[in-house]
Short mmCIF file of C-alpha atoms and ligand atoms in Angstrom, two decimals:
data_model
loop_
_atom_site.label_atom_id
_atom_site.label_comp_id
_atom_site.label_asym_id
_atom_site.label_seq_id
_atom_site.Cartn_x
_atom_site.Cartn_y
_atom_site.Cartn_z
CA MET A 17 27.15 -67.48 63.54
CA ILE A 18 30.07 -66.26 61.05
CA ARG A 19 32.08 -69.05 59.82
CA ARG A 20 35.61 -67.97 58.73
CA PRO A 21 37.08 -69.18 55.76
CA ARG A 22 40.47 -71.23 56.10
CA LYS A 23 41.78 -69.75 53.11
CA PRO A 24 41.38 -66.33 51.86
CA LEU A 25 38.75 -66.29 49.43
CA VAL A 26 40.37 -63.42 47.57
CA SER A 27 43.98 -62.25 47.42
CA ALA A 28 45.53 -59.33 46.46
CA ARG A 29 47.19 -60.64 43.75
CA ASP A 30 44.04 -62.03 41.69
CA VAL A 31 42.30 -58.67 42.22
CA ILE A 32 45.02 -56.58 40.80
CA ARG A 33 45.37 -59.32 37.95
CA ASP A 34 41.47 -59.39 37.15
CA ALA A 35 41.35 -55.58 37.40
CA ALA A 36 44.29 -55.63 34.87
CA LYS A 37 42.92 -58.35 32.47
CA PRO A 38 40.52 -56.56 30.16
CA MET A 39 43.15 -53.56 29.47
CA GLU A 40 45.45 -53.48 26.41
CA PRO A 41 49.11 -54.33 26.95
CA ALA A 42 50.24 -50.66 27.15
CA THR A 43 47.50 -49.60 29.58
CA ARG A 44 48.22 -52.65 31.79
CA ARG A 45 51.64 -51.94 32.08
CA ALA A 46 50.66 -48.49 33.30
CA PHE A 47 48.19 -49.44 35.51
CA LEU A 48 50.07 -52.50 37.33
CA LYS A 49 52.73 -49.86 37.88
CA GLN A 50 50.56 -47.11 39.40
CA ALA A 51 48.73 -49.81 41.46
CA ALA A 52 52.32 -50.91 42.70
CA GLY A 53 53.14 -47.16 43.19
CA LEU A 54 49.85 -46.17 45.23
CA GLY A 55 50.95 -48.98 47.75
CA THR A 56 47.77 -50.92 46.78
CA LEU A 57 49.79 -53.98 46.39
CA THR A 58 51.36 -53.51 49.59
CA LEU A 59 47.96 -52.12 51.06
CA LEU A 60 46.38 -55.32 50.07
CA THR A 61 48.73 -57.93 50.47
CA GLY A 62 49.26 -57.35 54.29
CA CYS A 63 45.77 -58.48 54.79
CA ASP A 64 44.74 -61.16 52.22
CA VAL A 65 41.42 -59.84 52.44
CA VAL A 66 39.13 -62.34 54.13
CA ASP A 67 41.20 -63.60 57.28
CA SER A 68 38.97 -61.06 59.90
CA ALA A 69 35.79 -61.17 60.81
CA SER A 70 35.41 -57.43 59.34
CA ALA A 71 33.95 -58.52 55.97
CA GLU A 72 32.41 -55.10 56.09
CA ASN A 73 35.99 -53.44 56.30
CA ALA A 74 37.08 -55.99 53.28
CA LEU A 75 34.28 -54.75 51.20
CA MET A 76 35.01 -51.32 51.90
CA THR A 77 38.45 -51.80 50.85
CA MET A 78 37.40 -53.35 47.88
CA SER A 79 34.99 -50.80 46.89
CA ARG A 80 37.53 -47.77 47.27
CA PHE A 81 40.09 -49.82 45.33
CA ASN A 82 37.41 -50.43 42.56
CA ASP A 83 36.90 -46.44 42.52
CA ARG A 84 40.72 -45.98 41.97
CA VAL A 85 40.60 -48.48 39.39
CA GLN A 86 37.53 -46.77 37.54
CA ALA A 87 39.06 -43.48 38.13
CA PHE A 88 42.37 -44.51 36.42
CA LEU A 89 40.57 -46.01 33.48
CA PHE A 90 38.40 -42.84 33.14
CA ASN A 91 39.54 -41.21 29.76
CA PRO A 92 38.86 -37.38 30.58
CA HIS A 93 39.12 -37.02 26.77
CA LYS A 94 36.49 -39.43 25.52
CA LEU A 95 32.98 -38.11 24.84
CA ALA A 96 30.05 -39.80 25.62
CA PRO A 97 27.58 -40.20 22.46
CA GLU A 98 25.21 -37.29 21.42
CA TYR A 99 22.17 -38.20 19.82
CA PRO A 100 19.75 -36.65 17.16
CA ARG A 101 16.82 -34.68 18.45
CA ALA A 102 14.26 -36.89 17.34
CA MET A 103 15.30 -39.40 20.02
CA ILE A 104 14.59 -37.00 22.82
CA VAL A 105 12.58 -38.45 25.24
CA LYS A 106 9.17 -36.41 26.29
CA PRO A 107 8.22 -36.24 28.85
CA PHE A 108 11.38 -37.04 30.40
CA PRO A 109 11.24 -39.52 33.32
CA PHE A 110 11.18 -37.76 36.74
CA ASN A 111 13.51 -39.63 39.69
CA ALA A 112 14.51 -38.84 43.19
CA PHE A 113 14.42 -40.69 46.36
CA TYR A 114 10.70 -39.04 46.95
CA SER A 115 7.92 -38.88 44.56
CA ALA A 116 7.48 -35.69 42.33
CA ASP A 117 4.84 -34.12 44.43
CA LYS A 118 7.52 -33.46 47.35
CA ALA A 119 10.07 -32.02 45.10
CA PRO A 120 11.50 -28.85 46.35
CA ALA A 121 9.90 -25.43 45.24
CA VAL A 122 13.36 -23.42 45.35
CA ASP A 123 12.73 -19.56 45.49
CA ALA A 124 14.47 -17.98 42.36
CA ALA A 125 14.80 -14.45 43.66
CA GLY A 126 16.08 -15.71 47.02
CA TYR A 127 18.75 -18.19 45.63
CA ARG A 128 22.07 -17.83 45.95
CA LEU A 129 24.27 -20.85 45.05
CA GLU A 130 27.18 -21.18 47.48
CA LEU A 131 30.66 -22.10 47.12
CA ALA A 132 32.83 -23.58 49.64
CA GLY A 133 36.38 -25.04 50.11
CA LYS A 134 39.24 -24.80 48.00
CA ILE A 135 37.94 -21.83 45.93
CA THR A 136 39.80 -18.26 45.23
CA ASP A 137 36.54 -16.40 44.91
CA ARG A 138 33.68 -17.92 47.13
CA THR A 139 31.02 -14.97 46.31
CA PRO A 140 27.54 -16.51 46.44
CA TRP A 141 26.03 -16.39 42.60
CA ALA A 142 22.27 -15.29 42.03
CA LEU A 143 20.57 -16.68 39.17
CA ASP A 144 21.16 -13.96 36.73
CA ARG A 145 24.73 -14.31 37.08
CA LEU A 146 24.39 -17.90 36.39
CA TYR A 147 21.98 -17.31 33.34
CA ALA A 148 24.74 -14.57 32.02
CA GLU A 149 27.25 -17.23 31.28
CA PRO A 150 27.76 -18.64 28.23
CA GLN A 151 25.92 -21.88 27.64
CA VAL A 152 26.13 -24.93 25.69
CA THR A 153 23.81 -27.71 25.00
CA GLN A 154 23.83 -31.56 24.70
CA ILE A 155 21.61 -34.45 23.90
CA THR A 156 22.87 -37.10 25.96
CA ARG A 157 21.68 -40.19 27.25
CA HIS A 158 20.69 -40.17 31.15
CA ILE A 159 21.16 -43.71 32.75
CA CYS A 160 19.58 -44.30 36.39
CA VAL A 161 20.71 -47.70 38.03
CA GLU A 162 17.08 -48.61 38.95
CA GLY A 163 17.04 -49.73 35.14
CA TRP A 164 15.74 -46.94 32.79
CA SER A 165 17.54 -44.84 30.73
CA ALA A 166 16.22 -41.78 28.61
CA ILE A 167 17.88 -39.52 26.23
CA GLY A 168 17.25 -35.78 26.49
CA THR A 169 18.55 -32.45 26.05
CA TRP A 170 20.27 -30.06 28.46
CA THR A 171 21.68 -26.59 28.52
CA GLY A 172 24.12 -24.85 31.06
CA ILE A 173 27.44 -23.34 31.55
CA ARG A 174 30.58 -26.26 30.88
CA PHE A 175 31.70 -26.90 34.56
CA SER A 176 35.02 -26.82 33.44
CA ASP A 177 34.55 -22.70 32.86
CA PHE A 178 32.95 -22.53 35.87
CA LEU A 179 35.60 -24.18 37.68
CA THR A 180 38.00 -21.99 36.16
CA LYS A 181 36.00 -18.55 36.49
CA ILE A 182 35.72 -18.75 40.58
CA GLY A 183 39.47 -20.04 40.90
CA ALA A 184 38.83 -23.64 42.28
CA ASP A 185 41.92 -25.49 42.91
CA LEU A 186 41.76 -28.11 40.23
CA ASN A 187 44.37 -30.34 42.03
CA ALA A 188 41.98 -30.91 44.62
CA PRO A 189 40.57 -34.62 44.30
CA TYR A 190 36.67 -34.05 45.01
CA ILE A 191 33.85 -31.90 44.34
CA ALA A 192 31.13 -32.11 46.62
CA PHE A 193 27.26 -30.93 46.04
CA ARG A 194 24.66 -30.02 48.55
CA CYS A 195 21.18 -30.23 47.31
CA ALA A 196 17.66 -28.30 48.28
CA ASP A 197 16.11 -31.45 49.19
CA GLY A 198 19.00 -32.84 51.46
CA TYR A 199 20.74 -35.00 48.46
CA SER A 200 23.80 -34.86 48.24
CA THR A 201 26.77 -36.41 46.07
CA SER A 202 30.25 -36.05 44.84
CA ILE A 203 32.59 -36.29 41.97
CA ASP A 204 36.30 -36.54 41.18
CA MET A 205 38.16 -33.99 39.62
CA PRO A 206 38.87 -35.57 36.17
CA THR A 207 34.84 -35.91 35.66
CA ALA A 208 34.25 -32.39 36.89
CA LEU A 209 36.70 -31.09 33.91
CA HIS A 210 35.09 -33.49 31.22
CA PRO A 211 34.11 -31.29 28.32
CA GLN A 212 30.46 -32.78 28.66
CA THR A 213 30.07 -31.88 32.40
CA GLN A 214 27.59 -29.22 32.66
CA LEU A 215 26.03 -27.26 35.05
CA THR A 216 22.88 -27.50 34.08
CA LEU A 217 20.00 -24.55 33.64
CA MET A 218 17.69 -25.85 31.08
CA ILE A 219 15.99 -28.99 30.06
CA ASP A 220 14.62 -29.30 26.47
CA GLY A 221 15.20 -25.37 26.19
CA GLU A 222 12.97 -24.20 29.05
CA VAL A 223 14.04 -23.20 32.52
CA LEU A 224 14.57 -26.50 34.46
CA PRO A 225 10.86 -27.27 35.69
CA ARG A 226 11.02 -27.91 39.53
CA ILE A 227 10.73 -31.74 38.94
CA TYR A 228 13.99 -31.72 37.22
CA GLY A 229 16.33 -29.95 39.68
CA PHE A 230 15.19 -26.01 39.45
CA PRO A 231 17.21 -23.79 39.72
CA MET A 232 20.26 -25.84 38.83
CA LYS A 233 21.92 -29.40 38.50
CA LEU A 234 24.96 -31.23 37.36
CA ARG A 235 24.63 -33.15 34.08
CA MET A 236 27.35 -35.90 33.46
CA PRO A 237 26.77 -38.41 30.66
CA THR A 238 29.71 -40.09 31.80
CA LYS A 239 28.57 -40.70 35.14
CA LEU A 240 25.45 -42.80 36.23
CA GLY A 241 22.08 -40.78 37.37
CA PHE A 242 22.47 -40.68 40.85
CA LYS A 243 25.76 -38.73 40.56
CA ASN A 244 23.94 -35.85 38.46
CA PRO A 245 22.44 -34.00 41.51
CA LYS A 246 19.26 -31.77 40.88
CA HIS A 247 18.38 -28.65 42.93
CA ILE A 248 22.26 -27.88 43.71
CA THR A 249 22.49 -25.23 46.60
CA ALA A 250 26.33 -25.61 47.37
CA ILE A 251 29.58 -26.61 45.93
CA GLU A 252 32.69 -27.40 47.69
CA VAL A 253 35.96 -28.14 46.77
CA THR A 254 37.82 -30.34 48.87
CA ASP A 255 40.61 -32.57 49.64
CA THR A 256 38.70 -35.03 52.04
CA TYR A 257 36.51 -37.78 50.37
CA PRO A 258 32.67 -36.30 51.01
CA GLY A 259 30.54 -39.45 50.12
CA GLY A 260 26.89 -38.64 49.43
CA TYR A 261 23.28 -39.76 49.84
CA TRP A 262 23.12 -43.21 48.10
CA GLU A 263 27.24 -43.51 48.36
CA ASP A 264 27.01 -43.64 52.13
CA MET A 265 24.31 -46.37 51.65
CA GLY A 266 27.09 -48.52 49.48
CA TYR A 267 26.49 -47.62 45.83
CA ASN A 268 29.94 -47.52 44.08
CA TRP A 269 31.41 -43.78 44.59
CA PHE A 270 32.89 -43.70 40.84
CA SER A 271 29.85 -45.05 39.08
CA GLY A 272 31.48 -43.76 35.56
CA LEU A 273 30.32 -45.29 32.33
N1 MTE B 2 18.73 -33.45 44.38
C1 MTE B 2 18.73 -34.73 43.77
N2 MTE B 2 19.28 -34.86 42.60
C2 MTE B 2 19.02 -36.36 42.59
C3 MTE B 2 18.01 -37.42 43.07
C4 MTE B 2 17.54 -36.95 44.15
O1 MTE B 2 16.59 -37.65 44.60
N3 MTE B 2 17.45 -35.43 44.70
N4 MTE B 2 17.92 -38.67 42.22
C5 MTE B 2 18.81 -38.86 41.35
C6 MTE B 2 18.45 -40.22 40.57
S1 MTE B 2 18.81 -41.71 41.02
C7 MTE B 2 18.07 -39.71 39.37
S2 MTE B 2 18.36 -40.98 38.18
C8 MTE B 2 18.00 -38.40 38.38
C9 MTE B 2 17.00 -38.24 37.89
O2 MTE B 2 16.75 -37.26 37.21
P1 MTE B 2 15.35 -36.58 36.75
O3 MTE B 2 14.19 -36.24 37.58
O4 MTE B 2 15.77 -35.22 35.97
O5 MTE B 2 15.38 -37.67 35.77
O6 MTE B 2 18.48 -37.29 39.68
C10 MTE B 2 19.52 -37.65 40.75
N5 MTE B 2 19.87 -36.59 41.11
MO1 MO B 3 18.66 -42.93 39.47
#
């Protein structure tokens, strides 16, 4: 039996005040203004979260609210730490929703990166064209929610360069990724445009081995590991919230660091 609390457990005012507490005064003022401006206050005060049987719904509201708070706090110019070569972990840990022997073997010759949604030039990309783009390298830390982290070095195309090149609508809020193993995830546009967000073709100076996401993954040192899709087959720029494999099971969508 579900017991209904008499008093609301959480009030919208407390939630917003709590979220604003750790911020510097200027950020805090801007945040509170934005929270009101977005209609968040009205939205949440309308239903003092816990009066209904639908705790699920309330949790979802909170979770989407947290995403907004996190997105607001994300600094698009702040760089994640980079490390010396000596700190690179070898072999790099493997992780997926299956064991390493099940990682998909994508055929290099037949591979075409599909582009969809709010993009001017949706011509699919073959691998040689991706390899021909200017490449950058980063040595950063990958952090998995399952409780491990490791420093690695990844090389690929700066994602903001790629998005500009294909004529992506940079005002669209979401970018969704589909993968050869059925995995999916999606990210916010400010993170997509972050200078360290990389369309990765190599790890440790060699073409991405099968288990690390051949032929291509997205590397973001500003987000948790599960937000970094391997074996990408399609990229879509969209106005509609796309969710993702773990996100649909309740992992926090923003999951920024
Ligand atoms: N296509 C695909 N991408 C994925 C996953 C997956 O199962 N499939 N797992 C994610 C998780 S939880 C982690 S921690 C990293 C692991 O990447 P690695 O094998 O290169 O360490 O990939 C992420 N991207
Ligand atoms: Mo992970």
